[in-house]
PDB file of C-alpha atoms in Angstrom:
ATOM      1  CA  MET K 140      -0.063   0.010   0.146  1.00  0.00           C
ATOM      2  CA  TYR K 141       2.729   2.271   0.921  1.00  0.00           C
ATOM      3  CA  LYS K 142       4.777   1.541  -2.156  1.00  0.00           C
ATOM      4  CA  PHE K 143       1.389   2.345  -4.360  1.00  0.00           C
ATOM      5  CA  MET K 144       0.823   5.769  -2.718  1.00  0.00           C
ATOM      6  CA  LYS K 145       4.542   6.781  -3.080  1.00  0.00           C
ATOM      7  CA  LYS K 146       3.921   6.222  -6.739  1.00  0.00           C
ATOM      8  CA  VAL K 147       1.039   8.902  -6.790  1.00  0.00           C
ATOM      9  CA  PRO K 148       2.280  12.320  -6.441  1.00  0.00           C
ATOM     10  CA  GLY K 149       0.749  13.607  -3.019  1.00  0.00           C
ATOM     11  CA  GLY K 150      -0.566   9.919  -2.765  1.00  0.00           C
ATOM     12  CA  LEU K 151       0.322   9.935   1.269  1.00  0.00           C
ATOM     13  CA  LEU K 152      -2.474  12.488   1.458  1.00  0.00           C
ATOM     14  CA  LEU K 153      -4.426  12.159  -1.500  1.00  0.00           C
ATOM     15  CA  ILE K 154      -5.349   8.575  -1.259  1.00  0.00           C
ATOM     16  CA  PRO K 155      -6.592   8.514   2.340  1.00  0.00           C
ATOM     17  CA  MET K 156      -8.471  11.840   1.712  1.00  0.00           C
ATOM     18  CA  LEU K 157     -10.473  10.196  -1.340  1.00  0.00           C
ATOM     19  CA  ILE K 158     -11.200   6.843   0.719  1.00  0.00           C
ATOM     20  CA  SER K 159     -12.435   9.096   3.659  1.00  0.00           C
ATOM     21  CA  ALA K 160     -14.461  11.096   1.233  1.00  0.00           C
ATOM     22  CA  VAL K 161     -16.174   7.839   0.053  1.00  0.00           C
ATOM     23  CA  PHE K 162     -16.983   6.915   3.907  1.00  0.00           C
ATOM     24  CA  ALA K 163     -18.269  10.315   3.921  1.00  0.00           C
ATOM     25  CA  THR K 164     -20.572  10.201   1.228  1.00  0.00           C
ATOM     26  CA  PHE K 165     -22.010   6.800   1.891  1.00  0.00           C
ATOM     27  CA  TRP K 166     -21.568   6.199   5.404  1.00  0.00           C
ATOM     28  CA  PRO K 167     -21.513   9.975   7.017  1.00  0.00           C
ATOM     29  CA  ASN K 168     -22.120   8.811  10.534  1.00  0.00           C
ATOM     30  CA  LEU K 169     -20.008   5.551  10.577  1.00  0.00           C
ATOM     31  CA  PHE K 170     -17.275   6.724  12.828  1.00  0.00           C
ATOM     32  CA  TYR K 171     -19.330   9.334  15.011  1.00  0.00           C
ATOM     33  CA  ILE K 172     -19.811   7.034  17.970  1.00  0.00           C
ATOM     34  CA  GLY K 173     -17.783   9.011  20.561  1.00  0.00           C
ATOM     35  CA  GLY K 174     -14.386   8.495  22.101  1.00  0.00           C
ATOM     36  CA  LEU K 175     -11.223   7.464  20.400  1.00  0.00           C
ATOM     37  CA  SER K 176     -12.804   6.460  16.935  1.00  0.00           C
ATOM     38  CA  GLU K 177     -14.652   9.977  16.741  1.00  0.00           C
ATOM     39  CA  ALA K 178     -11.606  12.032  17.514  1.00  0.00           C
ATOM     40  CA  LEU K 179      -9.349  10.311  15.179  1.00  0.00           C
ATOM     41  CA  PHE K 180     -11.372   9.437  12.124  1.00  0.00           C
ATOM     42  CA  THR K 181     -14.058  12.448  11.962  1.00  0.00           C
ATOM     43  CA  LYS K 182     -13.556  15.953  10.956  1.00  0.00           C
ATOM     44  CA  LYS K 183     -13.189  16.826  14.769  1.00  0.00           C
ATOM     45  CA  GLY K 184      -9.468  15.896  14.405  1.00  0.00           C
ATOM     46  CA  ILE K 185      -8.730  18.451  11.923  1.00  0.00           C
ATOM     47  CA  ASN K 186      -7.431  21.047  13.747  1.00  0.00           C
ATOM     48  CA  TYR K 187      -5.551  19.255  16.245  1.00  0.00           C
ATOM     49  CA  ILE K 188      -3.573  17.063  13.168  1.00  0.00           C
ATOM     50  CA  VAL K 189      -3.164  20.670  11.544  1.00  0.00           C
ATOM     51  CA  ALA K 190      -1.630  22.291  14.597  1.00  0.00           C
ATOM     52  CA  LEU K 191       0.386  19.251  15.292  1.00  0.00           C
ATOM     53  CA  ILE K 192       1.906  19.254  11.955  1.00  0.00           C
ATOM     54  CA  THR K 193       2.360  22.867  11.813  1.00  0.00           C
ATOM     55  CA  PHE K 194       4.360  22.517  15.189  1.00  0.00           C
ATOM     56  CA  CYS K 195       6.400  19.518  14.116  1.00  0.00           C
ATOM     57  CA  SER K 196       7.267  21.003  10.978  1.00  0.00           C
ATOM     58  CA  ALA K 197       8.364  24.316  12.532  1.00  0.00           C
ATOM     59  CA  THR K 198      10.756  22.458  14.461  1.00  0.00           C
ATOM     60  CA  THR K 199      12.946  21.941  11.262  1.00  0.00           C
ATOM     61  CA  LEU K 200      13.042  25.757  10.955  1.00  0.00           C
ATOM     62  CA  ASP K 201      16.193  27.042  12.324  1.00  0.00           C
ATOM     63  CA  PHE K 202      16.739  30.802  11.999  1.00  0.00           C
ATOM     64  CA  LYS K 203      18.984  30.276   8.860  1.00  0.00           C
ATOM     65  CA  SER K 204      16.485  28.201   7.206  1.00  0.00           C
ATOM     66  CA  LEU K 205      13.653  30.245   8.274  1.00  0.00           C
ATOM     67  CA  ALA K 206      15.085  33.276   6.289  1.00  0.00           C
ATOM     68  CA  LYS K 207      15.401  30.951   3.203  1.00  0.00           C
ATOM     69  CA  VAL K 208      11.569  29.749   3.647  1.00  0.00           C
ATOM     70  CA  LEU K 209      10.326  33.684   4.074  1.00  0.00           C
ATOM     71  CA  LYS K 210      12.536  34.791   1.178  1.00  0.00           C
ATOM     72  CA  LYS K 211      10.981  31.998  -1.317  1.00  0.00           C
ATOM     73  CA  GLN K 212       7.668  30.808  -0.073  1.00  0.00           C
ATOM     74  CA  GLY K 213       6.772  33.993   2.169  1.00  0.00           C
ATOM     75  CA  LEU K 214       7.059  36.092  -1.073  1.00  0.00           C
ATOM     76  CA  MET K 215       4.911  33.595  -2.953  1.00  0.00           C
ATOM     77  CA  LEU K 216       2.422  34.014  -0.314  1.00  0.00           C
ATOM     78  CA  ILE K 217       2.436  37.704  -0.495  1.00  0.00           C
ATOM     79  CA  VAL K 218       1.816  37.323  -4.047  1.00  0.00           C
ATOM     80  CA  LYS K 219      -1.108  35.380  -3.607  1.00  0.00           C
ATOM     81  CA  ILE K 220      -2.459  37.473  -0.824  1.00  0.00           C
ATOM     82  CA  ILE K 221      -2.332  40.762  -3.138  1.00  0.00           C
ATOM     83  CA  LEU K 222      -4.057  38.562  -6.186  1.00  0.00           C
ATOM     84  CA  THR K 223      -6.690  37.283  -3.979  1.00  0.00           C
ATOM     85  CA  LEU K 224      -7.630  40.601  -2.418  1.00  0.00           C
ATOM     86  CA  GLY K 225      -7.360  42.322  -5.744  1.00  0.00           C
ATOM     87  CA  PHE K 226      -9.283  40.136  -7.836  1.00  0.00           C
ATOM     88  CA  SER K 227     -11.840  39.861  -5.089  1.00  0.00           C
ATOM     89  CA  LEU K 228     -12.420  43.750  -4.744  1.00  0.00           C
ATOM     90  CA  LEU K 229     -12.633  43.994  -8.856  1.00  0.00           C
ATOM     91  CA  PHE K 230     -15.432  40.940  -8.561  1.00  0.00           C
ATOM     92  CA  TYR K 231     -17.178  42.900  -5.933  1.00  0.00           C
ATOM     93  CA  LYS K 232     -17.188  46.147  -7.990  1.00  0.00           C
ATOM     94  CA  PHE K 233     -18.414  44.685 -11.295  1.00  0.00           C
ATOM     95  CA  PHE K 234     -20.638  41.746 -10.132  1.00  0.00           C
ATOM     96  CA  GLY K 235     -21.527  42.511  -6.574  1.00  0.00           C
ATOM     97  CA  GLU K 236     -22.255  40.038  -3.790  1.00  0.00           C
ATOM     98  CA  THR K 237     -24.639  37.700  -6.005  1.00  0.00           C
ATOM     99  CA  GLY K 238     -21.971  37.394  -8.578  1.00  0.00           C
ATOM    100  CA  ILE K 239     -22.432  36.127 -12.358  1.00  0.00           C
ATOM    101  CA  TYR K 240     -23.620  32.908 -13.719  1.00  0.00           C
ATOM    102  CA  GLY K 241     -24.152  30.875 -10.388  1.00  0.00           C
ATOM    103  CA  ILE K 242     -20.711  32.273  -8.942  1.00  0.00           C
ATOM    104  CA  SER K 243     -21.391  34.352  -6.132  1.00  0.00           C
ATOM    105  CA  LEU K 244     -18.778  36.622  -4.352  1.00  0.00           C
ATOM    106  CA  LEU K 245     -18.614  34.088  -1.571  1.00  0.00           C
ATOM    107  CA  SER K 246     -17.520  31.124  -4.013  1.00  0.00           C
ATOM    108  CA  PHE K 247     -15.200  33.591  -5.911  1.00  0.00           C
ATOM    109  CA  VAL K 248     -13.199  34.591  -2.491  1.00  0.00           C
ATOM    110  CA  CYS K 249     -13.257  31.144  -1.089  1.00  0.00           C
ATOM    111  CA  ILE K 250     -11.716  29.501  -4.386  1.00  0.00           C
ATOM    112  CA  LEU K 251      -9.147  32.011  -4.589  1.00  0.00           C
ATOM    113  CA  ALA K 252      -8.097  32.256  -0.909  1.00  0.00           C
ATOM    114  CA  SER K 253      -7.796  28.509  -0.602  1.00  0.00           C
ATOM    115  CA  LEU K 254      -4.408  26.734  -0.290  1.00  0.00           C
ATOM    116  CA  ASN K 255      -4.217  23.229   0.857  1.00  0.00           C
ATOM    117  CA  PRO K 256      -0.600  22.772   2.899  1.00  0.00           C
ATOM    118  CA  SER K 257      -1.263  19.336   3.222  1.00  0.00           C
ATOM    119  CA  LEU K 258      -1.015  18.447  -0.479  1.00  0.00           C
ATOM    120  CA  TYR K 259       1.771  20.988  -0.598  1.00  0.00           C
ATOM    121  CA  LEU K 260       3.676  19.244   2.209  1.00  0.00           C
ATOM    122  CA  ALA K 261       3.240  15.718   0.272  1.00  0.00           C
ATOM    123  CA  LEU K 262       4.141  17.066  -3.132  1.00  0.00           C
ATOM    124  CA  THR K 263       7.439  18.869  -1.658  1.00  0.00           C
ATOM    125  CA  LYS K 264       8.202  15.833   0.436  1.00  0.00           C
ATOM    126  CA  ASP K 265       8.315  13.916  -2.886  1.00  0.00           C
ATOM    127  CA  TYR K 266      10.339  16.191  -5.352  1.00  0.00           C
ATOM    128  CA  ALA K 267      11.485  19.382  -3.360  1.00  0.00           C
ATOM    129  CA  THR K 268      14.055  20.119  -0.631  1.00  0.00           C
ATOM    130  CA  LYS K 269      13.880  19.741   3.200  1.00  0.00           C
ATOM    131  CA  ILE K 270      13.783  23.749   3.075  1.00  0.00           C
ATOM    132  CA  ASP K 271      10.491  23.731   0.519  1.00  0.00           C
ATOM    133  CA  GLU K 272       8.890  21.163   2.733  1.00  0.00           C
ATOM    134  CA  SER K 273       9.656  23.175   6.042  1.00  0.00           C
ATOM    135  CA  ALA K 274       7.247  26.007   4.494  1.00  0.00           C
ATOM    136  CA  PHE K 275       4.573  23.779   5.336  1.00  0.00           C
ATOM    137  CA  ALA K 276       3.788  25.662   8.529  1.00  0.00           C
ATOM    138  CA  LEU K 277       3.971  28.978   6.803  1.00  0.00           C
ATOM    139  CA  THR K 278       1.875  27.959   4.060  1.00  0.00           C
ATOM    140  CA  GLY K 279      -0.865  26.724   6.913  1.00  0.00           C
ATOM    141  CA  LEU K 280      -1.662  30.212   7.773  1.00  0.00           C
ATOM    142  CA  LEU K 281      -3.619  30.329   4.288  1.00  0.00           C
ATOM    143  CA  CYS K 282      -5.499  27.293   5.064  1.00  0.00           C
ATOM    144  CA  LEU K 283      -7.630  28.278   7.671  1.00  0.00           C
ATOM    145  CA  PRO K 284     -11.155  29.719   6.896  1.00  0.00           C
ATOM    146  CA  VAL K 285      -9.956  33.014   8.633  1.00  0.00           C
ATOM    147  CA  PHE K 286      -8.034  33.892   5.348  1.00  0.00           C
ATOM    148  CA  PRO K 287     -11.022  33.711   3.091  1.00  0.00           C
ATOM    149  CA  ILE K 288     -13.268  35.303   5.615  1.00  0.00           C
ATOM    150  CA  ILE K 289     -10.766  38.277   6.018  1.00  0.00           C
ATOM    151  CA  VAL K 290     -10.847  38.647   2.209  1.00  0.00           C
ATOM    152  CA  TYR K 291     -14.582  38.674   2.294  1.00  0.00           C
ATOM    153  CA  SER K 292     -14.905  41.257   4.984  1.00  0.00           C
ATOM    154  CA  VAL K 293     -12.332  43.596   3.338  1.00  0.00           C
ATOM    155  CA  ALA K 294     -14.500  43.467   0.218  1.00  0.00           C
ATOM    156  CA  GLN K 295     -17.577  44.500   2.143  1.00  0.00           C
ATOM    157  CA  SER K 296     -15.804  46.886   4.796  1.00  0.00           C
ATOM    158  CA  GLN K 297     -16.568  44.553   7.677  1.00  0.00           C
ATOM    159  CA  ALA K 298     -14.964  44.087  10.957  1.00  0.00           C
ATOM    160  CA  ILE K 299     -12.013  41.573  11.013  1.00  0.00           C
ATOM    161  CA  ASP K 300     -11.355  39.075  13.866  1.00  0.00           C
ATOM    162  CA  PHE K 301      -7.444  38.456  13.957  1.00  0.00           C
ATOM    163  CA  MET K 302      -7.898  35.901  16.793  1.00  0.00           C
ATOM    164  CA  PRO K 303      -7.881  32.635  14.556  1.00  0.00           C
ATOM    165  CA  ILE K 304      -4.396  34.076  12.963  1.00  0.00           C
ATOM    166  CA  ILE K 305      -2.865  34.572  16.475  1.00  0.00           C
ATOM    167  CA  SER K 306      -4.030  30.883  17.188  1.00  0.00           C
ATOM    168  CA  THR K 307      -2.204  29.583  14.355  1.00  0.00           C
ATOM    169  CA  LEU K 308       1.056  31.435  15.032  1.00  0.00           C
ATOM    170  CA  ILE K 309       1.315  29.930  18.374  1.00  0.00           C
ATOM    171  CA  PRO K 310       2.269  26.401  17.469  1.00  0.00           C
ATOM    172  CA  LEU K 311       4.196  27.810  14.585  1.00  0.00           C
ATOM    173  CA  ALA K 312       6.306  30.075  16.829  1.00  0.00           C
ATOM    174  CA  LEU K 313       6.745  27.326  19.747  1.00  0.00           C
ATOM    175  CA  GLY K 314       8.085  24.844  17.014  1.00  0.00           C
ATOM    176  CA  ILE K 315      10.466  27.379  15.814  1.00  0.00           C
ATOM    177  CA  LEU K 316      11.749  28.174  19.517  1.00  0.00           C
ATOM    178  CA  VAL K 317      12.144  24.673  20.089  1.00  0.00           C
ATOM    179  CA  ALA K 318      14.172  24.120  16.845  1.00  0.00           C
ATOM    180  CA  ASN K 319      16.496  26.794  17.633  1.00  0.00           C
ATOM    181  CA  PHE K 320      16.843  26.529  21.443  1.00  0.00           C
ATOM    182  CA  ASP K 321      16.884  22.595  22.192  1.00  0.00           C
ATOM    183  CA  LYS K 322      17.933  20.625  19.254  1.00  0.00           C
ATOM    184  CA  GLU K 323      17.927  17.448  20.647  1.00  0.00           C
ATOM    185  CA  PHE K 324      14.219  17.850  21.805  1.00  0.00           C
ATOM    186  CA  ALA K 325      13.402  19.237  18.266  1.00  0.00           C
ATOM    187  CA  GLY K 326      15.068  15.845  17.045  1.00  0.00           C
ATOM    188  CA  ILE K 327      12.148  13.675  18.545  1.00  0.00           C
ATOM    189  CA  PHE K 328       9.341  15.460  16.172  1.00  0.00           C
ATOM    190  CA  ARG K 329      11.452  15.894  12.798  1.00  0.00           C
ATOM    191  CA  GLY K 330      10.229  13.443  10.171  1.00  0.00           C
ATOM    192  CA  SER K 331       6.802  13.191  11.979  1.00  0.00           C
ATOM    193  CA  THR K 332       5.105  14.764   9.257  1.00  0.00           C
ATOM    194  CA  THR K 333       5.437  11.700   7.148  1.00  0.00           C
ATOM    195  CA  MET K 334       3.419   9.733   9.563  1.00  0.00           C
ATOM    196  CA  LEU K 335       0.803  12.256  10.069  1.00  0.00           C
ATOM    197  CA  THR K 336       0.229  13.023   6.616  1.00  0.00           C
ATOM    198  CA  PRO K 337      -2.288  10.101   6.002  1.00  0.00           C
ATOM    199  CA  PHE K 338      -4.294  11.038   9.041  1.00  0.00           C
ATOM    200  CA  MET K 339      -4.247  14.634   7.783  1.00  0.00           C
ATOM    201  CA  GLY K 340      -5.886  13.656   4.348  1.00  0.00           C
ATOM    202  CA  TRP K 341      -8.134  11.217   6.090  1.00  0.00           C
ATOM    203  CA  SER K 342      -9.330  14.304   8.017  1.00  0.00           C
ATOM    204  CA  PHE K 343      -9.865  16.473   5.102  1.00  0.00           C
ATOM    205  CA  GLY K 344     -11.653  13.639   3.254  1.00  0.00           C
ATOM    206  CA  THR K 345     -14.368  13.686   6.259  1.00  0.00           C
ATOM    207  CA  GLY K 346     -15.675  16.879   5.038  1.00  0.00           C
ATOM    208  CA  ILE K 347     -16.090  15.964   1.301  1.00  0.00           C
ATOM    209  CA  ASN K 348     -19.285  14.492   0.112  1.00  0.00           C
ATOM    210  CA  LEU K 349     -18.513  13.487  -3.486  1.00  0.00           C
ATOM    211  CA  ILE K 350     -22.271  13.267  -4.632  1.00  0.00           C
ATOM    212  CA  GLU K 351     -22.882  16.691  -3.535  1.00  0.00           C
ATOM    213  CA  SER K 352     -19.599  18.033  -5.161  1.00  0.00           C
ATOM    214  CA  PHE K 353     -20.119  16.883  -8.474  1.00  0.00           C
ATOM    215  CA  LYS K 354     -23.792  18.278  -8.281  1.00  0.00           C
ATOM    216  CA  SER K 355     -22.167  21.718  -8.599  1.00  0.00           C
ATOM    217  CA  GLY K 356     -21.145  20.806 -11.962  1.00  0.00           C
ATOM    218  CA  ILE K 357     -20.398  23.744 -14.535  1.00  0.00           C
ATOM    219  CA  GLN K 358     -19.865  26.278 -11.744  1.00  0.00           C
ATOM    220  CA  GLY K 359     -17.576  23.783  -9.712  1.00  0.00           C
ATOM    221  CA  MET K 360     -15.425  23.571 -12.925  1.00  0.00           C
ATOM    222  CA  ALA K 361     -15.463  27.145 -13.689  1.00  0.00           C
ATOM    223  CA  LEU K 362     -14.163  28.001 -10.493  1.00  0.00           C
ATOM    224  CA  VAL K 363     -11.156  25.473 -10.895  1.00  0.00           C
ATOM    225  CA  VAL K 364     -10.097  27.144 -14.204  1.00  0.00           C
ATOM    226  CA  ILE K 365     -10.540  30.685 -12.739  1.00  0.00           C
ATOM    227  CA  PHE K 366      -8.574  29.261  -9.642  1.00  0.00           C
ATOM    228  CA  TYR K 367      -5.394  27.962 -12.081  1.00  0.00           C
ATOM    229  CA  VAL K 368      -5.681  31.028 -14.240  1.00  0.00           C
ATOM    230  CA  LEU K 369      -6.000  33.961 -11.581  1.00  0.00           C
ATOM    231  CA  ILE K 370      -3.771  32.098  -8.756  1.00  0.00           C
ATOM    232  CA  ALA K 371      -1.741  29.218  -9.735  1.00  0.00           C
ATOM    233  CA  LEU K 372      -0.351  30.357 -12.875  1.00  0.00           C
ATOM    234  CA  PRO K 373       0.734  33.871 -11.837  1.00  0.00           C
ATOM    235  CA  ILE K 374       2.548  32.228  -8.651  1.00  0.00           C
ATOM    236  CA  PHE K 375       4.185  29.634 -10.847  1.00  0.00           C
ATOM    237  CA  LEU K 376       5.628  32.336 -13.237  1.00  0.00           C
ATOM    238  CA  PHE K 377       6.809  34.181 -10.289  1.00  0.00           C
ATOM    239  CA  GLU K 378       8.730  31.403  -8.764  1.00  0.00           C
ATOM    240  CA  ILE K 379      10.169  30.543 -12.187  1.00  0.00           C
ATOM    241  CA  LYS K 380      10.978  33.929 -13.467  1.00  0.00           C
ATOM    242  CA  ILE K 381      11.606  36.064 -10.377  1.00  0.00           C
ATOM    243  CA  LEU K 382      12.637  33.621  -7.567  1.00  0.00           C
ATOM    244  CA  LYS K 383      14.504  31.034 -10.180  1.00  0.00           C
ATOM    245  CA  GLY K 384      13.289  28.056  -8.654  1.00  0.00           C
ATOM    246  CA  ASN K 385      11.818  25.032 -10.453  1.00  0.00           C
ATOM    247  CA  GLY K 386       8.072  25.692  -9.739  1.00  0.00           C
ATOM    248  CA  VAL K 387       7.570  22.463  -7.447  1.00  0.00           C
ATOM    249  CA  SER K 388       6.532  24.844  -4.619  1.00  0.00           C
ATOM    250  CA  ALA K 389       4.274  27.300  -6.500  1.00  0.00           C
ATOM    251  CA  LEU K 390       2.440  24.234  -8.119  1.00  0.00           C
ATOM    252  CA  GLY K 391       2.331  22.404  -4.495  1.00  0.00           C
ATOM    253  CA  MET K 392       0.363  25.715  -3.206  1.00  0.00           C
ATOM    254  CA  SER K 393      -2.000  25.375  -6.101  1.00  0.00           C
ATOM    255  CA  SER K 394      -4.715  23.033  -4.749  1.00  0.00           C
ATOM    256  CA  VAL K 395      -8.009  23.908  -2.619  1.00  0.00           C
ATOM    257  CA  ALA K 396      -8.147  22.756   0.781  1.00  0.00           C
ATOM    258  CA  GLY K 397     -11.022  20.865   2.177  1.00  0.00           C
ATOM    259  CA  LEU K 398     -11.102  23.169   5.043  1.00  0.00           C
ATOM    260  CA  THR K 399     -12.381  25.967   2.864  1.00  0.00           C
ATOM    261  CA  VAL K 400     -15.855  23.940   2.841  1.00  0.00           C
ATOM    262  CA  SER K 401     -16.532  25.129   6.235  1.00  0.00           C
ATOM    263  CA  VAL K 402     -16.407  28.741   5.301  1.00  0.00           C
ATOM    264  CA  PRO K 403     -19.716  29.240   3.866  1.00  0.00           C
ATOM    265  CA  LEU K 404     -21.414  27.577   6.911  1.00  0.00           C
ATOM    266  CA  ILE K 405     -19.294  29.871   9.376  1.00  0.00           C
ATOM    267  CA  LEU K 406     -20.352  32.925   7.529  1.00  0.00           C
ATOM    268  CA  SER K 407     -23.846  31.810   7.042  1.00  0.00           C
ATOM    269  CA  THR K 408     -24.862  32.534  10.413  1.00  0.00           C
ATOM    270  CA  ASN K 409     -24.109  36.372   9.696  1.00  0.00           C
ATOM    271  CA  SER K 410     -26.483  37.016   6.877  1.00  0.00           C
ATOM    272  CA  ASP K 411     -30.097  35.573   5.714  1.00  0.00           C
ATOM    273  CA  TYR K 412     -28.370  35.604   2.080  1.00  0.00           C
ATOM    274  CA  LEU K 413     -25.542  33.645   2.831  1.00  0.00           C
ATOM    275  CA  ALA K 414     -27.326  31.279   4.676  1.00  0.00           C
ATOM    276  CA  SER K 415     -29.477  30.758   1.627  1.00  0.00           C
ATOM    277  CA  ILE K 416     -26.569  30.139  -0.605  1.00  0.00           C
ATOM    278  CA  ALA K 417     -24.255  28.109   1.865  1.00  0.00           C
ATOM    279  CA  GLY K 418     -25.041  24.761   0.680  1.00  0.00           C
ATOM    280  CA  GLN K 419     -24.421  25.406  -3.007  1.00  0.00           C
ATOM    281  CA  VAL K 420     -21.046  27.201  -2.371  1.00  0.00           C
ATOM    282  CA  ALA K 421     -19.962  24.577  -0.313  1.00  0.00           C
ATOM    283  CA  SER K 422     -20.663  21.870  -3.127  1.00  0.00           C
ATOM    284  CA  GLN K 423     -18.910  24.166  -5.382  1.00  0.00           C
ATOM    285  CA  ILE K 424     -15.818  24.425  -3.139  1.00  0.00           C
ATOM    286  CA  ALA K 425     -15.883  20.719  -2.516  1.00  0.00           C
ATOM    287  CA  LEU K 426     -15.928  19.840  -6.161  1.00  0.00           C
ATOM    288  CA  ALA K 427     -12.887  22.221  -6.779  1.00  0.00           C
ATOM    289  CA  VAL K 428     -11.146  20.394  -3.718  1.00  0.00           C
ATOM    290  CA  VAL K 429     -11.557  16.835  -5.398  1.00  0.00           C
ATOM    291  CA  ILE K 430     -10.563  18.298  -8.946  1.00  0.00           C
ATOM    292  CA  THR K 431      -7.515  20.261  -7.785  1.00  0.00           C
ATOM    293  CA  SER K 432      -6.636  17.595  -5.759  1.00  0.00           C
ATOM    294  CA  VAL K 433      -6.132  15.129  -8.692  1.00  0.00           C
ATOM    295  CA  ILE K 434      -4.772  17.913 -11.065  1.00  0.00           C
ATOM    296  CA  THR K 435      -2.241  19.499  -9.121  1.00  0.00           C
ATOM    297  CA  PRO K 436      -0.131  16.639  -8.416  1.00  0.00           C
ATOM    298  CA  ILE K 437      -0.275  15.527 -12.155  1.00  0.00           C
ATOM    299  CA  LEU K 438       0.976  18.771 -12.750  1.00  0.00           C
ATOM    300  CA  VAL K 439       3.646  18.434 -10.498  1.00  0.00           C
ATOM    301  CA  LYS K 440       4.794  15.308 -11.851  1.00  0.00           C
ATOM    302  CA  VAL K 441       4.729  16.305 -15.344  1.00  0.00           C
ATOM    303  CA  LEU K 442       6.912  19.536 -14.224  1.00  0.00           C
ATOM    304  CA  ALA K 443       9.275  16.986 -12.258  1.00  0.00           C
ATOM    305  CA  LYS K 444       9.623  14.786 -15.525  1.00  0.00           C
ATOM    306  CA  LYS K 445      10.482  17.698 -17.509  1.00  0.00           C
ATOM    307  CA  LYS K 446      12.874  19.281 -15.124  1.00  0.00           C
ATOM    308  CA  GLY K 447      14.574  15.989 -14.442  1.00  0.00           C
ATOM    309  CA  LEU K 448      13.710  15.925 -10.630  1.00  0.00           C
ATOM    310  CA  GLU K 449      13.398  12.217  -8.942  1.00  0.00           C
ATOM    311  CA  ILE K 450      11.185  11.491  -6.046  1.00  0.00           C
ATOM    312  CA  ASN K 451      13.093  12.148  -2.808  1.00  0.00           C
ATOM    313  CA  LYS K 452      14.115   9.094  -0.935  1.00  0.00           C
ATOM    314  CA  TYR K 453      14.220  10.723   2.474  1.00  0.00           C
TER     315      TYR K 453
END
C-alpha cells in the first residue's frame, strides 16, 4: 500500500483523503460513535492534526532556514494574498455579492483564497528540498477559514477578527523556538510529518461529500479554471521567472483545501442571503477540492519529469 501511495504524487495525503470522502459520502455517521474513533476518524480531528503538523514542521526551521523560507515561500504567499484581494475587490465592484452565472462573491473569494498545505507538504516531500518542505507551517496560515473570511470582510468593509491568525502563529512560533534552543528535543519531532500526513488526508476527506460535490457541475469546474488562471499561473511564473526556482513549490500551493468547505457555513450565521446559498457554495468548493487534488499532483509530476527531478528518498 505504501509503495502504491508513493507512486502517486501526493499519494500519502490524496489516497487517504479520497477513501475518507467515500465513507463521508455513503456512510457519513460511521465513525461518530464517540471516544477515540470519533476523535481520530472524523472532522473533529482536523484542527488538532493541522496544529500538530504545524508544530512538527516548524521544528525543522532554524533561524537560517527560516530566512530562506520567508525569502521564497513567504514572497509567493504575499503574491497570492495580493492577487486574492485584488481580484476579489474587482469581482465585487463589477458583479456585487450575488456574482454572475451562479458564481457568487463568496464562492469566488473562497476559491481564490484557498491553499491546501497538506498537499503542498506531500508534493514537496516527493520532489523538493527540506527547506521547501519546512514551509508547511507558513502555508498553513492561508489554509484556515480565517483568510477567506478576512478577504470577504475587506471586500464589504466589515470588521476583522484576528484571533484565528494568532492561534495559528502560536504552534508555529513554539516549533521554531524548540528548533533553535533545544535541537535534541526538536529531533524527536522531525520526520513526524510523514507519519501524520495520511491522518491529515483522512481528516480533510471527512468533510467532502462526493455526490454533492459533482452536483455543482459547471460552476464548480469554472471556479477550478478561475483558480488556476488567476492564482496558480501567476505564482508559478513568479517562482520561475523572479525567484529562479523549479516551480514545484508554486504548483504545490495550487490546490483547494478541504477546510475551505467550512467557510460558507461559518459565514451563513451572519446573513440570511449567505444562509440561502451556503449549501450551493459548499458544493462548488468541494468539487474544486476534488478536482484540484487530482490535477495539481499530475501537474507537479509532469513538471518534475520535464525538470529531471527524482522522487526524494528521505
